[in-house]
Short mmCIF file of C-alpha atoms in Angstrom, two decimals:
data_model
loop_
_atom_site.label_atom_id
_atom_site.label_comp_id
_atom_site.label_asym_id
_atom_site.label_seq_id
_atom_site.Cartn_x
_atom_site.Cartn_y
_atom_site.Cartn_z
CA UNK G 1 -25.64 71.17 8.70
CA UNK G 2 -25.53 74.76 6.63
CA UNK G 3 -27.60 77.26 8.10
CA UNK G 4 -29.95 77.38 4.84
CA UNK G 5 -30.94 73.56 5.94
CA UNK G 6 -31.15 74.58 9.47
CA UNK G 7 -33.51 77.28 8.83
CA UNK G 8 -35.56 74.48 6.02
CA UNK G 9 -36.62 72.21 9.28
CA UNK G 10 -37.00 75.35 11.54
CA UNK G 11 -39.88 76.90 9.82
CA UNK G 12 -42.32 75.73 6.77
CA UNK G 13 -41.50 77.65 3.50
CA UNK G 14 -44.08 80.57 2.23
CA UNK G 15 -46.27 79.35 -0.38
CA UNK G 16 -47.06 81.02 -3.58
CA UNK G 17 -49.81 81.05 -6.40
CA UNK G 18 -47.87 79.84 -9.71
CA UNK G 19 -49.63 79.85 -13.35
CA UNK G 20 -50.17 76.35 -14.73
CA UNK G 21 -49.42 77.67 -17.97
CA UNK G 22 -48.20 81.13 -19.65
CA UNK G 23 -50.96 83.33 -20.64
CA UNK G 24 -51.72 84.55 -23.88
CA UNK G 25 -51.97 87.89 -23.28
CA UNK G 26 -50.22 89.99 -21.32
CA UNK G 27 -52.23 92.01 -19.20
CA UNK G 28 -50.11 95.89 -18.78
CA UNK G 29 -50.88 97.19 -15.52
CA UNK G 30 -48.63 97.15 -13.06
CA UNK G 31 -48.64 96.60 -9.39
CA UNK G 32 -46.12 98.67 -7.25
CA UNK G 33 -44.91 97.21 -3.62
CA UNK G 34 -42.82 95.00 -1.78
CA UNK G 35 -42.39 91.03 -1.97
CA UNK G 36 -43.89 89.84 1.91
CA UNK G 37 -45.44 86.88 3.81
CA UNK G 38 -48.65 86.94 4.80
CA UNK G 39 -48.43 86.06 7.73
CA UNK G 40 -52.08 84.57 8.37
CA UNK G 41 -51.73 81.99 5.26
CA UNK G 42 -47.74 81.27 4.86
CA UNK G 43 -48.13 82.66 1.26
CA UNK G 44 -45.97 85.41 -0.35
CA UNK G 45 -47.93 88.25 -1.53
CA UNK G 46 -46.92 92.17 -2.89
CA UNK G 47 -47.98 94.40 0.02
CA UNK G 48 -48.93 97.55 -1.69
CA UNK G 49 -49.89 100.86 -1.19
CA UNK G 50 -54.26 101.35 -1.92
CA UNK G 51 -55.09 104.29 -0.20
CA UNK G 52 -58.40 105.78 0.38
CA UNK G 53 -59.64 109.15 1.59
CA UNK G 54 -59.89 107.42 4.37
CA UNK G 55 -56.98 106.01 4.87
CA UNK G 56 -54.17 107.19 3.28
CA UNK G 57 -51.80 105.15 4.40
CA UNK G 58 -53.67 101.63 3.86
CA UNK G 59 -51.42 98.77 2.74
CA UNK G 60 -53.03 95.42 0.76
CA UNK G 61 -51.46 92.41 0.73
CA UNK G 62 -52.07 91.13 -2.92
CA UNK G 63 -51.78 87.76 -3.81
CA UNK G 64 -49.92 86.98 -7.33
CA UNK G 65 -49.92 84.56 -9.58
CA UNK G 66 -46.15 84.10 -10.49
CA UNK G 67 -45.54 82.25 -14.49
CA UNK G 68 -45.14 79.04 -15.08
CA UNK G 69 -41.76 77.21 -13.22
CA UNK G 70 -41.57 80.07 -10.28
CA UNK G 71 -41.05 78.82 -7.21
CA UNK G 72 -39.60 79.88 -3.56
CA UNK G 73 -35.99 78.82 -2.19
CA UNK G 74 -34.09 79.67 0.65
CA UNK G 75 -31.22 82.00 -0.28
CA UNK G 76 -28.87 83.45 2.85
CA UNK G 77 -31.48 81.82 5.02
CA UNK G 78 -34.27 83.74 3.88
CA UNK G 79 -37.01 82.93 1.43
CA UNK G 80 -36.77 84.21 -1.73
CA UNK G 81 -38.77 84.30 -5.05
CA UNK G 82 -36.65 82.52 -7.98
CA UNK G 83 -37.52 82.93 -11.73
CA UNK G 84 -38.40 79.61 -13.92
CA UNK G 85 -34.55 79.75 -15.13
CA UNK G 86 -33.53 79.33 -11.06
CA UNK G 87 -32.27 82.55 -10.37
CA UNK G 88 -33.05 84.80 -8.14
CA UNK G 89 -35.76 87.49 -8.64
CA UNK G 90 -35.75 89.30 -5.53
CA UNK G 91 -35.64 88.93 -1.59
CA UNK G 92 -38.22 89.80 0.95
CA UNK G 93 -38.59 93.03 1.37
CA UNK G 94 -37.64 94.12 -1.92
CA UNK G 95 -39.23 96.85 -3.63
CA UNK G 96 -40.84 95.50 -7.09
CA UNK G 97 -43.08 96.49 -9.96
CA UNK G 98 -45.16 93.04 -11.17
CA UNK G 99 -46.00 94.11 -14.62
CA UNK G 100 -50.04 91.80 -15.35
CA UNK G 101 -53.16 92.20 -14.23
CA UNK G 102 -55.94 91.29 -11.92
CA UNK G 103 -58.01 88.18 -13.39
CA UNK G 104 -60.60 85.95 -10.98
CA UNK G 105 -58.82 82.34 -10.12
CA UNK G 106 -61.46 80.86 -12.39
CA UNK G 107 -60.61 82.43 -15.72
CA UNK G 108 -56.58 81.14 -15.17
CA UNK G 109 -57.43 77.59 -13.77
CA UNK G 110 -55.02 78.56 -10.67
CA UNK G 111 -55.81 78.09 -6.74
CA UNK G 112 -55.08 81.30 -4.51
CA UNK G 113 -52.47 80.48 -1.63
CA UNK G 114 -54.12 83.23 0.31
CA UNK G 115 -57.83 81.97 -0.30
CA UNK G 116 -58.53 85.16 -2.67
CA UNK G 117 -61.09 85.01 -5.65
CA UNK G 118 -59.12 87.77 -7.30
CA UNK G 119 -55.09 87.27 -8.07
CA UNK G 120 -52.64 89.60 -9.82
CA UNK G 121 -51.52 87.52 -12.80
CA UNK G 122 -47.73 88.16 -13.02
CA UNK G 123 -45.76 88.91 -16.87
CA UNK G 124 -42.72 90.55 -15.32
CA UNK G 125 -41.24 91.66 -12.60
CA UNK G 126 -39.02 94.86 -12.09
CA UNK G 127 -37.06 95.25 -8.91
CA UNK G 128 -37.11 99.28 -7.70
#
C-alpha cells in the first residue's frame, strides 16, 4: 500500500464548499491568505489576515465556495485543492489570492462546510 492510500484510511479528507453551477458574474474582489483546515469542521478554508484596531494581528478563517468540478485529493500525502481540469491548484499552506466575492449561501444555492451564512464565492485563484 502507497503512502497516499495509507494516509486516505488514516484520517478523513477536509471538506470543501463547491458551486453547483458557474456564476454569472464575476464578483472582483479578492481575498488574500493561505489555503488551511479548519480544524473544528474538517473543511478547507483561506485563513486571512482582518485586522482591527484591536487586534492587529487577527486571522479569519473564511470559508470559499470553489467553481463547479473542484474538489480535494491527496497529493504527496497531503490534501490538496485540484482545479475542475484535475490538476493541482495549490497545497496547504500555500499563499493564494481567490479572485470573487462574498455572497450569503442562499443567493448561490450552496451549503457552507464550515456552517457559515456568508461564503467567499471563488472565480480564480492566484498562487503568491
Amino acid at each position: 500500500m502507497d503512502r497516499d492510500a495509507k494516509q486516505s484510511h488514516d484520517a478523513a479528507m477536509p471538506g470543501l464548499t463547491v458551486q453547483r453551477k458557474a456564476p454569472t458574474v464575476a464578483l472582483q474582489a479578492g481575498l488574500p491568505g493561505t489555503l488551511e483546515i479548519d480544524t473544528s469542521t474538517n473543511c478547507l478554508v483561506v485563513r486571512s489576515p482582518m485586522s482591527t484596531p484591536a487586534d492587529p494581528d487577527r486571522l479569519v478563517d473564511i470559508d470559499v465556495a470553489w467553481p463547479p468540478g473542484w474538489s480535494v485529493a491527496l497529493r504527496d500525502g497531503t490534501p490538496a485543492l485540484i482545479d475542475a481540469t484535475g490538476q493541482l491548484a495549490c497545497r496547504l499552506g500555500d499563499e493564494i489570492t481567490v479572485g470573487g466575492g462574498f455572497v450569503d449561501i442562499a443567493r448561490i444555492g450552496v451549503v457552507s462546510c464550515t456552517g457559515q451564512e456568508r461564503i467567499f464565492q471563488a472565480s480564480e485563484l492566484t498562487r503568491v
